[in-house]
CSV table of C-alpha atoms and ligand atoms in Angstrom, one decimal:
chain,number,residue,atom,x,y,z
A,1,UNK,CA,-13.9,3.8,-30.8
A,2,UNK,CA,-16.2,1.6,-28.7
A,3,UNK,CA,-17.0,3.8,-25.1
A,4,UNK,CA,-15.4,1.9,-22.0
A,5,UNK,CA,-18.0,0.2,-20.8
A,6,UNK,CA,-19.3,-0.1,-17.1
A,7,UNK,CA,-19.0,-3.8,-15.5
A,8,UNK,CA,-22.6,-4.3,-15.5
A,9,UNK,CA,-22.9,-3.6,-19.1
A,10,UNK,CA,-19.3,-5.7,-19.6
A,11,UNK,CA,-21.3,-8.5,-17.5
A,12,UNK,CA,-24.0,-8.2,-19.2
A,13,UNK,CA,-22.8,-8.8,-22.5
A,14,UNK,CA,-20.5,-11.7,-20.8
A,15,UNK,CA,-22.4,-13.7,-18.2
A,16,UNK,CA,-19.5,-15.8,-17.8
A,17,UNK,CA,-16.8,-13.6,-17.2
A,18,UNK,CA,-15.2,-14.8,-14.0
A,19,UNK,CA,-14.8,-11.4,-11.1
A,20,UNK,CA,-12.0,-10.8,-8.8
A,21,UNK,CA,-11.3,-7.8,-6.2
A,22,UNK,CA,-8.2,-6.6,-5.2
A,23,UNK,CA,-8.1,-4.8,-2.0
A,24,UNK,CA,-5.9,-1.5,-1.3
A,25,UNK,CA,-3.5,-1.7,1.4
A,26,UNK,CA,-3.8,0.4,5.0
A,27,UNK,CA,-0.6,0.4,7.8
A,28,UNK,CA,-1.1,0.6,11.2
A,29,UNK,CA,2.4,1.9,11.4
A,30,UNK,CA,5.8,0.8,10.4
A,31,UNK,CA,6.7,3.0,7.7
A,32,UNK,CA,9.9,3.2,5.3
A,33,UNK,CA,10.9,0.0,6.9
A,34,UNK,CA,9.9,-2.6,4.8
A,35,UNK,CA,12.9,-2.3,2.6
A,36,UNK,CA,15.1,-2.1,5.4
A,37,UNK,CA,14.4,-5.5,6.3
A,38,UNK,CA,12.3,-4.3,9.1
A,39,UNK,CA,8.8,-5.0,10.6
A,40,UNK,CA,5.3,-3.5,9.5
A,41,UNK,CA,1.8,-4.4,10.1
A,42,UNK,CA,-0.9,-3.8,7.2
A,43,UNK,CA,-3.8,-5.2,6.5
A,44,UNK,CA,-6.1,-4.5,3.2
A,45,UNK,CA,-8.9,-1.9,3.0
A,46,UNK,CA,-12.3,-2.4,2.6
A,47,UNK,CA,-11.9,-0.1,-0.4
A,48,UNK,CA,-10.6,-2.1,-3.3
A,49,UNK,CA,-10.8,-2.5,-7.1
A,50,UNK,CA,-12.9,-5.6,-8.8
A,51,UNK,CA,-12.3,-6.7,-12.0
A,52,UNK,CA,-14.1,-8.3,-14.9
A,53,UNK,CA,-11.8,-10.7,-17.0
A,54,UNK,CA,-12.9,-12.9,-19.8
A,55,UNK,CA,-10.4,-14.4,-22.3
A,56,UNK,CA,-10.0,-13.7,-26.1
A,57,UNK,CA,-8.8,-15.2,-29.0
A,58,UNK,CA,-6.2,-12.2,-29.4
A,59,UNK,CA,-2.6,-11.8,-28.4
A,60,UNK,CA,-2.9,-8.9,-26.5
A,61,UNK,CA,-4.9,-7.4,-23.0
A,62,UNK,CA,-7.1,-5.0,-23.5
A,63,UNK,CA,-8.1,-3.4,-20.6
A,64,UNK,CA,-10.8,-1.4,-19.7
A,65,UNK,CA,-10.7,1.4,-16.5
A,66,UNK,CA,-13.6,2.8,-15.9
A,67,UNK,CA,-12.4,5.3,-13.8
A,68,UNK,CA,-10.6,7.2,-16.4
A,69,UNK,CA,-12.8,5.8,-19.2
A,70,UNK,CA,-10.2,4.4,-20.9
A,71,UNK,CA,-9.3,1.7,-23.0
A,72,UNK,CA,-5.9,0.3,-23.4
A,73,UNK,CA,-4.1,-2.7,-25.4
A,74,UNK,CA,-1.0,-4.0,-24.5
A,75,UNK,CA,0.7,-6.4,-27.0
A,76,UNK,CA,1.8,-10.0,-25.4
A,77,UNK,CA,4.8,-10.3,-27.6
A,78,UNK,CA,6.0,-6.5,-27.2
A,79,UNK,CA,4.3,-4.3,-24.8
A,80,UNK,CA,5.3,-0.7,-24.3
A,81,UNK,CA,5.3,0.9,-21.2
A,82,UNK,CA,4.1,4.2,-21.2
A,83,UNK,CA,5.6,5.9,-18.0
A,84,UNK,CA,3.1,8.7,-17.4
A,85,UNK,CA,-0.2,6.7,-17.4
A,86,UNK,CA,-2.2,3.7,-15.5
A,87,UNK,CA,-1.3,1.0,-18.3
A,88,UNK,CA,2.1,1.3,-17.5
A,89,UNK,CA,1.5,-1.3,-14.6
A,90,UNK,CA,-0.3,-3.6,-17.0
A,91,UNK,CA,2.6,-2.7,-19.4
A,92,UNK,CA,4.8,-3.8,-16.5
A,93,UNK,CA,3.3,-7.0,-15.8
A,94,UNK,CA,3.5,-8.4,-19.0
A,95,UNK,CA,7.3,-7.8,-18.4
A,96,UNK,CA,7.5,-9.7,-15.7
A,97,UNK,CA,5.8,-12.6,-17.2
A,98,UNK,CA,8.2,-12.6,-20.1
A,99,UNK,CA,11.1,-12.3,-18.3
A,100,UNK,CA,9.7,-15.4,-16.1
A,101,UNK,CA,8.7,-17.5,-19.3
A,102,UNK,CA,5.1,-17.7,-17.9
A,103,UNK,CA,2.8,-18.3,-20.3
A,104,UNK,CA,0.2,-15.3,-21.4
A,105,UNK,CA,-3.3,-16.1,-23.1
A,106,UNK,CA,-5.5,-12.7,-24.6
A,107,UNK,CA,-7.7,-11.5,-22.3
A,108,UNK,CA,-10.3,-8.5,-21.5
A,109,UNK,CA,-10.1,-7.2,-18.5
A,110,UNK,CA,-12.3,-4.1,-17.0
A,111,UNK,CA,-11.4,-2.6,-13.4
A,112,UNK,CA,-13.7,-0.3,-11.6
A,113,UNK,CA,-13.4,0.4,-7.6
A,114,UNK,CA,-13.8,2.8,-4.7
A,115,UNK,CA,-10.1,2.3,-3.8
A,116,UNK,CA,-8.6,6.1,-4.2
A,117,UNK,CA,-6.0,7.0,-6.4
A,118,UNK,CA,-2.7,8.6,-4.9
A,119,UNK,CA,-4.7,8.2,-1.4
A,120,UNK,CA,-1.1,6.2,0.3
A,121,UNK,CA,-3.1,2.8,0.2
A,122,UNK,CA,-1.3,1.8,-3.0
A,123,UNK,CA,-3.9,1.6,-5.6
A,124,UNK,CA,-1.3,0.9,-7.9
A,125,UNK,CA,-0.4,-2.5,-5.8
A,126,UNK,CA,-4.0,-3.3,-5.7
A,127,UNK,CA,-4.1,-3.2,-9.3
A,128,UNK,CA,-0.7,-4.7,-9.9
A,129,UNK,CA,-1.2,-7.8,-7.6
A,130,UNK,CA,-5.0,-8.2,-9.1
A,131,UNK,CA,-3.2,-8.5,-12.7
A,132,UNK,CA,-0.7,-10.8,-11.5
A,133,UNK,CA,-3.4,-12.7,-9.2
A,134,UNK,CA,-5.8,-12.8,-12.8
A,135,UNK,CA,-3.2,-14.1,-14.9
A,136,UNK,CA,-2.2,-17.3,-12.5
A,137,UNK,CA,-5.7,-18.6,-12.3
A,138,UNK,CA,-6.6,-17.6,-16.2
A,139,UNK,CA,-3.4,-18.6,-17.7
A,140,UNK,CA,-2.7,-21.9,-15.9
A,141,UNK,CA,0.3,-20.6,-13.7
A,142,UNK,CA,-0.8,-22.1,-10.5
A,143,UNK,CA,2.2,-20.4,-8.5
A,144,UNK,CA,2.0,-20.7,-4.7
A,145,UNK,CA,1.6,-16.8,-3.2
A,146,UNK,CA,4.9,-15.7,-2.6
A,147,UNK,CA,6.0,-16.2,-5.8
A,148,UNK,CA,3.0,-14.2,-7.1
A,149,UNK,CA,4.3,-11.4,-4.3
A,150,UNK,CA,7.5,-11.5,-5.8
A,151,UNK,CA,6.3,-11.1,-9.2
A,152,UNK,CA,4.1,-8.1,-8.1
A,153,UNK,CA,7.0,-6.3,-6.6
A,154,UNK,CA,9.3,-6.5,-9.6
A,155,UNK,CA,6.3,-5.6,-12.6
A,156,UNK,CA,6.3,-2.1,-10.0
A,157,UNK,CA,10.3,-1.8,-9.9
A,158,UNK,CA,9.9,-2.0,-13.5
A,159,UNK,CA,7.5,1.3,-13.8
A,160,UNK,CA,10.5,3.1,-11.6
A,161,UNK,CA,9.6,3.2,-8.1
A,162,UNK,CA,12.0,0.8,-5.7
A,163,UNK,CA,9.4,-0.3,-3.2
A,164,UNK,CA,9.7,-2.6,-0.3
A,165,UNK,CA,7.1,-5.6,-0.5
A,166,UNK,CA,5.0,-4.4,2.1
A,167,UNK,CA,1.8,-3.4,0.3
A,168,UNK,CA,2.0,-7.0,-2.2
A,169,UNK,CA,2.4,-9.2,0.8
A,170,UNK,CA,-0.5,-7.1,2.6
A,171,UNK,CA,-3.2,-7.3,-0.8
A,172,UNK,CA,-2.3,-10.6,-1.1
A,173,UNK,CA,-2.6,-12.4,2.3
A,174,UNK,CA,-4.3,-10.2,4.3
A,175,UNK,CA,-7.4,-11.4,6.4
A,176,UNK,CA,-10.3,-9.8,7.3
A,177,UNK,CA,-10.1,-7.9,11.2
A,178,UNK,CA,-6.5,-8.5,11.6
A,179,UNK,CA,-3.8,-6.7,10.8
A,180,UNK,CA,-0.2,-8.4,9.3
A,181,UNK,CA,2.8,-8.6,11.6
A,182,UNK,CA,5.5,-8.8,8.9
A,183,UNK,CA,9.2,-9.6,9.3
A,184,UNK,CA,10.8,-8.2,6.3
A,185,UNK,CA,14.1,-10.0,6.5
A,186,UNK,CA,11.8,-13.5,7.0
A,187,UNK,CA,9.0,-12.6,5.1
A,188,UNK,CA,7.4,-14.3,8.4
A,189,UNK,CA,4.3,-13.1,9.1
A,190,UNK,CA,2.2,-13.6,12.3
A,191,UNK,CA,-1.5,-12.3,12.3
A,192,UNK,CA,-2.8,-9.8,15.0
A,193,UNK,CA,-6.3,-9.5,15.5
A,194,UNK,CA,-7.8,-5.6,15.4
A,195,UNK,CA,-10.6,-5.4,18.1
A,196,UNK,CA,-14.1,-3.7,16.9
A,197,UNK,CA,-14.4,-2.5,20.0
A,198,UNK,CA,-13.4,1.0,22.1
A,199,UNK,CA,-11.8,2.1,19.6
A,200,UNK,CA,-12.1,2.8,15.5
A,201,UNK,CA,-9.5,2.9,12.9
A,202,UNK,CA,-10.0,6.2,10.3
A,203,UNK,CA,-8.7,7.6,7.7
A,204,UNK,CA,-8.5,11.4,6.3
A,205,UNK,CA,-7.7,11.5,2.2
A,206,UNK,CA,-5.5,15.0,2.6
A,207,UNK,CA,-6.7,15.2,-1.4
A,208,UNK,CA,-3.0,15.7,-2.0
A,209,UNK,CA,-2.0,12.8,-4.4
A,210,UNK,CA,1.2,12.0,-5.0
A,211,UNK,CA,2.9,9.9,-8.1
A,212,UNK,CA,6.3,8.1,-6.4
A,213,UNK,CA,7.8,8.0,-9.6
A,214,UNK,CA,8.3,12.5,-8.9
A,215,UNK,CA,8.8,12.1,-5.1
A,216,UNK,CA,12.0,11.6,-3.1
A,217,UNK,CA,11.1,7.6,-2.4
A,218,UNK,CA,14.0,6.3,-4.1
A,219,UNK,CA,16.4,9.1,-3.1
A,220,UNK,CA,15.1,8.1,1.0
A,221,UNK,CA,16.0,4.4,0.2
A,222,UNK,CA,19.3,5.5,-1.1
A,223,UNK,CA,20.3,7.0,2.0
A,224,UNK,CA,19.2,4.3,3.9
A,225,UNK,CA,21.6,2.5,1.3
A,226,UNK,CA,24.4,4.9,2.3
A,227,UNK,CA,24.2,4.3,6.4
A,228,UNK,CA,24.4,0.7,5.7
A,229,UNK,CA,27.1,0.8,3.3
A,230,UNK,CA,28.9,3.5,6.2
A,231,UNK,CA,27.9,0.5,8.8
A,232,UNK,CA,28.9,-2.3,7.2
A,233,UNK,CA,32.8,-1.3,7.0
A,234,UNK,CA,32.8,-1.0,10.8
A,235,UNK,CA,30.7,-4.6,11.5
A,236,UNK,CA,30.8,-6.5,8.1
A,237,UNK,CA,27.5,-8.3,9.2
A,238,UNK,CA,25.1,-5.9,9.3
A,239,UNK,CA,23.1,-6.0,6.3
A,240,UNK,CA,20.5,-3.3,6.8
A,241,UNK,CA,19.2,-0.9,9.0
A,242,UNK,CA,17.2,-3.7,10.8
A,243,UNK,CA,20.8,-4.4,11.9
A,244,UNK,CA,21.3,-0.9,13.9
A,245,UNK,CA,20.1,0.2,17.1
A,246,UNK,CA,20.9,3.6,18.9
A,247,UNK,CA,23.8,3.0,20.0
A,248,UNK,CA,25.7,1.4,17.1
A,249,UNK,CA,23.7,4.2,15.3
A,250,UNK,CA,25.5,7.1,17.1
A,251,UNK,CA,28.8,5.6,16.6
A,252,UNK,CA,28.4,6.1,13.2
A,253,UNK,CA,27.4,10.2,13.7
A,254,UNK,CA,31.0,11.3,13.0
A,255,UNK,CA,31.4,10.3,9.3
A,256,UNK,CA,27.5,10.5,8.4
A,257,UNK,CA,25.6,13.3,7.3
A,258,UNK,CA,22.8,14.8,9.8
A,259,UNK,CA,20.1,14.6,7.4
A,260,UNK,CA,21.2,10.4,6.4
A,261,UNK,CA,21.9,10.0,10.4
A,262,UNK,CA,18.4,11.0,10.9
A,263,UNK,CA,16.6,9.0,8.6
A,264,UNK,CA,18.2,5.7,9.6
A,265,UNK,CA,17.1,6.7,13.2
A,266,UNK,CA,13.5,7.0,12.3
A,267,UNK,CA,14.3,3.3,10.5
A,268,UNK,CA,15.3,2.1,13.9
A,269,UNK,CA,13.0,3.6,16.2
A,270,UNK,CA,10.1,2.6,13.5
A,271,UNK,CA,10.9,-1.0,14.4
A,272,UNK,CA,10.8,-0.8,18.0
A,273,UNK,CA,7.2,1.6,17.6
A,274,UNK,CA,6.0,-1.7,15.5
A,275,UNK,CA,6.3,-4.6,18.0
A,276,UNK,CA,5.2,-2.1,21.0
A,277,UNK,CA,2.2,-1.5,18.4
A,278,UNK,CA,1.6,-5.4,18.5
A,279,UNK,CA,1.8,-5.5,22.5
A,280,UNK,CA,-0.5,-1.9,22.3
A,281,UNK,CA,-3.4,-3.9,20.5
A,282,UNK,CA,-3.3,-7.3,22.0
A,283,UNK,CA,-3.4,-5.6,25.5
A,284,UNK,CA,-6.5,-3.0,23.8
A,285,UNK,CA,-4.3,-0.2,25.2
A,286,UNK,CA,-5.5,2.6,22.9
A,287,UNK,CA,-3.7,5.9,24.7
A,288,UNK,CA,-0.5,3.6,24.4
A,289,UNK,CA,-1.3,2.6,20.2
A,290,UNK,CA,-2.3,6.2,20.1
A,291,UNK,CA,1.2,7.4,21.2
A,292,UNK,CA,2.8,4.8,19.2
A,293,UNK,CA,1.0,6.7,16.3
A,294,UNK,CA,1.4,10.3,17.2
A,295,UNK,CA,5.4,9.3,18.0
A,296,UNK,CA,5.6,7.6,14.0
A,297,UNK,CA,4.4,10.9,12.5
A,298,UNK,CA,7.0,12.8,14.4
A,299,UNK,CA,10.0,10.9,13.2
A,300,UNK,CA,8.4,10.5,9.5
A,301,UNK,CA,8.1,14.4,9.4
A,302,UNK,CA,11.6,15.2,11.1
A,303,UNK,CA,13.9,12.6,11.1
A,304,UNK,CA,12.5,10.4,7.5
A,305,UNK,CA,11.1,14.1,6.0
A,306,UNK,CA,8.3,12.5,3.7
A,307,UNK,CA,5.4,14.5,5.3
A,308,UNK,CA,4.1,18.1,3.9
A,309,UNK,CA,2.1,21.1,5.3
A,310,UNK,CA,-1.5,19.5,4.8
A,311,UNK,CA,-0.3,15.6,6.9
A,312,UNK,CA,1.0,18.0,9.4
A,313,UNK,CA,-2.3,20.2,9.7
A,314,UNK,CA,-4.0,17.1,9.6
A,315,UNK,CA,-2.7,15.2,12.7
A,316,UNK,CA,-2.1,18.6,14.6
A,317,UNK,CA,-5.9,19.3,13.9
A,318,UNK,CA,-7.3,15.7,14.9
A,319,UNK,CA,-4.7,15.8,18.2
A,320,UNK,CA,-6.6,18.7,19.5
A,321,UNK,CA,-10.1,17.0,19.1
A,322,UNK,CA,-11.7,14.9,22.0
A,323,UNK,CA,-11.8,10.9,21.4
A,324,UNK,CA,-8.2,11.0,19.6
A,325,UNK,CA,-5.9,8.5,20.5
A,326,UNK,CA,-3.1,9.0,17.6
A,327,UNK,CA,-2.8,10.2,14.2
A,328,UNK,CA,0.1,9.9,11.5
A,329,UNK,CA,0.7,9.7,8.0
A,330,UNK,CA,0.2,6.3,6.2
A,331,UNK,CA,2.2,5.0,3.6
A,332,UNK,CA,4.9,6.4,1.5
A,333,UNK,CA,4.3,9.9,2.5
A,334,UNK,CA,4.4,13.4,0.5
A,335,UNK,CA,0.7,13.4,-0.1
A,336,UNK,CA,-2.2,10.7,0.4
A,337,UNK,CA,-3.6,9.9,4.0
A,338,UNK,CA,-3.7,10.1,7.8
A,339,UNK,CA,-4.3,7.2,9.7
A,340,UNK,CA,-6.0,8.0,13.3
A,341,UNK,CA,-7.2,6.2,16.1
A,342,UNK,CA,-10.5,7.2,17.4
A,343,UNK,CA,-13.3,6.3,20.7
A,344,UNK,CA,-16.3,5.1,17.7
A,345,UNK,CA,-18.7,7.5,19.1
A,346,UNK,CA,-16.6,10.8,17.7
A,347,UNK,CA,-16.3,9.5,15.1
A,348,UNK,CA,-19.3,11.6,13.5
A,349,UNK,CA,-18.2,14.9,14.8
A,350,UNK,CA,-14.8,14.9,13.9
A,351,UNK,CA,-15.2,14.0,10.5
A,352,UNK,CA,-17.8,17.4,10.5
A,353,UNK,CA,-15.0,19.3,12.3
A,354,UNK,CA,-12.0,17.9,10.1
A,355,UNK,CA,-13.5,18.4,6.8
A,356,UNK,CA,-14.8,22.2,7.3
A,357,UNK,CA,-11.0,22.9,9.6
A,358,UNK,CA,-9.5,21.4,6.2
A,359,UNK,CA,-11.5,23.2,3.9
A,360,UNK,CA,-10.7,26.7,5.6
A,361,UNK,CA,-7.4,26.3,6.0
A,362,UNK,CA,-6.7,25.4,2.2
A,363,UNK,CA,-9.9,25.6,0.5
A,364,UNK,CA,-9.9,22.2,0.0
A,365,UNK,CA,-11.9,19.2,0.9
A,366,UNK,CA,-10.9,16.4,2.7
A,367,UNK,CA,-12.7,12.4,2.7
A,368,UNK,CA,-12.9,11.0,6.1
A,369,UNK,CA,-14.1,7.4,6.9
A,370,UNK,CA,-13.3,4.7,9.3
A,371,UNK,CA,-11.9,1.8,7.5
A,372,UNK,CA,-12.9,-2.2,7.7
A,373,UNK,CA,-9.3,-4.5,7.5
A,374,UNK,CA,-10.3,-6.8,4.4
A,375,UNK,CA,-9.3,-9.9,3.4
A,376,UNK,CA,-6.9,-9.9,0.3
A,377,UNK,CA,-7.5,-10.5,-3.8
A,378,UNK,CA,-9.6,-13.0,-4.4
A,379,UNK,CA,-11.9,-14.4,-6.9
A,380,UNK,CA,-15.8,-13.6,-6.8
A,381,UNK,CA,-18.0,-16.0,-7.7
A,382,UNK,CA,-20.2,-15.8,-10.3
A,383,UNK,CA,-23.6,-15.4,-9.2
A,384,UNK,CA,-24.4,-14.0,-5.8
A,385,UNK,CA,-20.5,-12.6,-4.6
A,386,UNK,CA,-19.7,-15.4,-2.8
A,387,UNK,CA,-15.7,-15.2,-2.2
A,388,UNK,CA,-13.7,-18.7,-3.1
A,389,UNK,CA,-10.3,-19.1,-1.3
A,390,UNK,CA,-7.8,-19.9,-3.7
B,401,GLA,C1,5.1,2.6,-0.4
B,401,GLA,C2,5.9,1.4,-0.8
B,401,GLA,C3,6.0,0.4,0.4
B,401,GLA,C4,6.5,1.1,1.6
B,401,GLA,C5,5.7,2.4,1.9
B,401,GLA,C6,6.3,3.2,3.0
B,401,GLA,O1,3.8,2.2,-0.1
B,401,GLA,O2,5.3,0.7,-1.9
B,401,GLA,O3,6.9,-0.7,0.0
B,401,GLA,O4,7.9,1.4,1.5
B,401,GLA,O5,5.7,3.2,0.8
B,401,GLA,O6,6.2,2.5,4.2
């Protein structure tokens, strides 16, 4: 068998294979809300994936990642998902095609990136939404971007994992310095811009990578499920937990269970810690963001449960250093990143103090860096990386 090849050498062999980069999604903070109809505000990572894709005579995509130097082809007429590996998104996208009666054409596709696996910045969206974003320019689709959103999200319901649409609507319409104000229930977003300056966005990879498919994620949605099933028989037009506050929360405490009670409050207060977020950056108020932060993580680790030992270390440990505004956990939870808010200049010395705190604590390392918001997948122009809108 032929060794997966790098995308120079792909390139090299096919000068006109047209290039694409699919960023990986970061969230300043509204977290387990997305599919509760709620707000959030992401924007996409510098770190991202960029693919190679030329088209074949064939019937099938083969596709090439160099990260795991693998090779795999998935039929157009009957591809197999294989649940315990990457392909099962490209598996997964086919799916969705076929169930949409979009046309498919053979293709070659090779993916290589410095977007982290299992990091909480959905490398799986990236990769999900650049295969869906490939297929409407190579295959003639032409479908305006929501509908390319849409089809993202269901090819990943389809590999097991009910997520919110957060991360596609972030990789695919994200700009670059501004973060996403999305309404969930709308799908009406509003841009915020992220100033450069007094103070720095950062991330810590806790190394701990998850896999959704083996975490509680669905199990937390259906409780969520549960409150709002519990609510609806007393009001009949509430419709999700972006229906609840406080109070029409606590009249519900008598026939819920603590543990479901507490994880629709951290859905509520999320909201509110979302649009004080918006007010937070537009007024540069970093000790006020950095609360906002430090006040997510809380409720994500006691009232939602989805953090672990290593998040908590993490936050606990950058909350004591100097030049910290805020620290949580970012994205799904169990695993993957911490999100903080730094002054720029500490930056270097608390990356230094983090990675060796980290590493004697559970003889592990850690990767710290401050992170750039993107814009979202696009295509790459041939010659000199010169991005084209479309
Ligand atoms: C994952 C999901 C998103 C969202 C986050 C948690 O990234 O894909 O839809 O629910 O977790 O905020």
């Amino acid at each position: 068998m032929e060794r997966t090849p790098s995308i120079t050498s792909f390139l090299a062999r096919r000068p006109l294979a047209t290039r694409y980069k699919a960023p990986g999604r970061i969230n300043i903070i509204g977290e387990h809300t997305d599919y509760n109809d709620g707000f959030v505000l992401p924007g996409a990572s510098h770190l991202h994936l960029t693919f190679a894709v030329e088209p074949t005579l064939s019937k099938e995509l083969q596709v090439h990642a160099c990260r795991y130097a693998e090779t795999v082809t998935v039929e157009l007429e009957d591809p197999t998902i294989r649940m315990d590996h990457w392909s099962r998104y490209v598996a997964a996208v086919v799916h969705t095609t076929r169930a949409h009666d979009l046309p498919l054409t053979g293709l070659e596709i090779i993916f290589e990136g410095n977007l982290p696996a299992g990091a909480g910045m959905s490398s799986s969206s990236a990769l999900t939404c650049g295969l869906i974003f490939i297929l409407n320019h190579q295959c003639g689709w032409q479908l305006p971007v929501d509908r390319l959103i849409k089809l993202a999200q269901e090819s990943e319901h389809r590999t097991g994992v009910r997520g919110g649409l957060m991360d596609q609507f972030a990789i695919f319409s994200a700009r670059r310095q501004q973060a996403l104000l999305l309404d969930c229930r709308s799908l009406e977003a509003q841009f915020v811009s992220i100033s450069q300056e007094g103070a720095t966005w950062c991330l810590v990879d806790s190394g701990v990578h998850h896999n959704l498919l083996d975490s509680p994620y669905n199990q937390r949605r259906e409780a969520c499920e549960r409150m709002v099933a519990l609510a609806a028989r007393k009001d009949p037009a509430i419709r999700a937990l972006r229906d609840l506050n406080l109070q029409t929360l606590h009249a519900l405490a008598p026939e819920a269970t603590p543990e479901d009670l507490a994880m629709a409050r951290h859905v509520v207060t999320e909201n509110d810690r979302v649009l004080q977020m918006v007010q937070a950056l537009q007024e540069e108020d970093w000790a006020v963001a950095g609360a906002l932060l430090l006040q997510s993580h809380q409720s994500l680790r006691d009232d939602y449960r989805v953090s672990c030992i290593e998040l908590d270390f993490l936050v606990d440990s950058l909350m004591a250093l100097p030049g910290v505004f805020g620290a949580r956990l970012m994205g799904a939870g169990f695993g993957g990143s911490v999100l903080f808010l730094t002054e720029p200049e500490r930056f270097t010395d608390i990356q230094t103090t983090i990675q060796s705190t980290y590493q004697q604590q559970f003889n592990r390392t850690c990767d710290v860096y401050c992170i750039e918001l993107d814009d979202g997948v696009q295509i790459i122009d041939h010659q000199q990386n010169v991005v084209i809108n479309e």
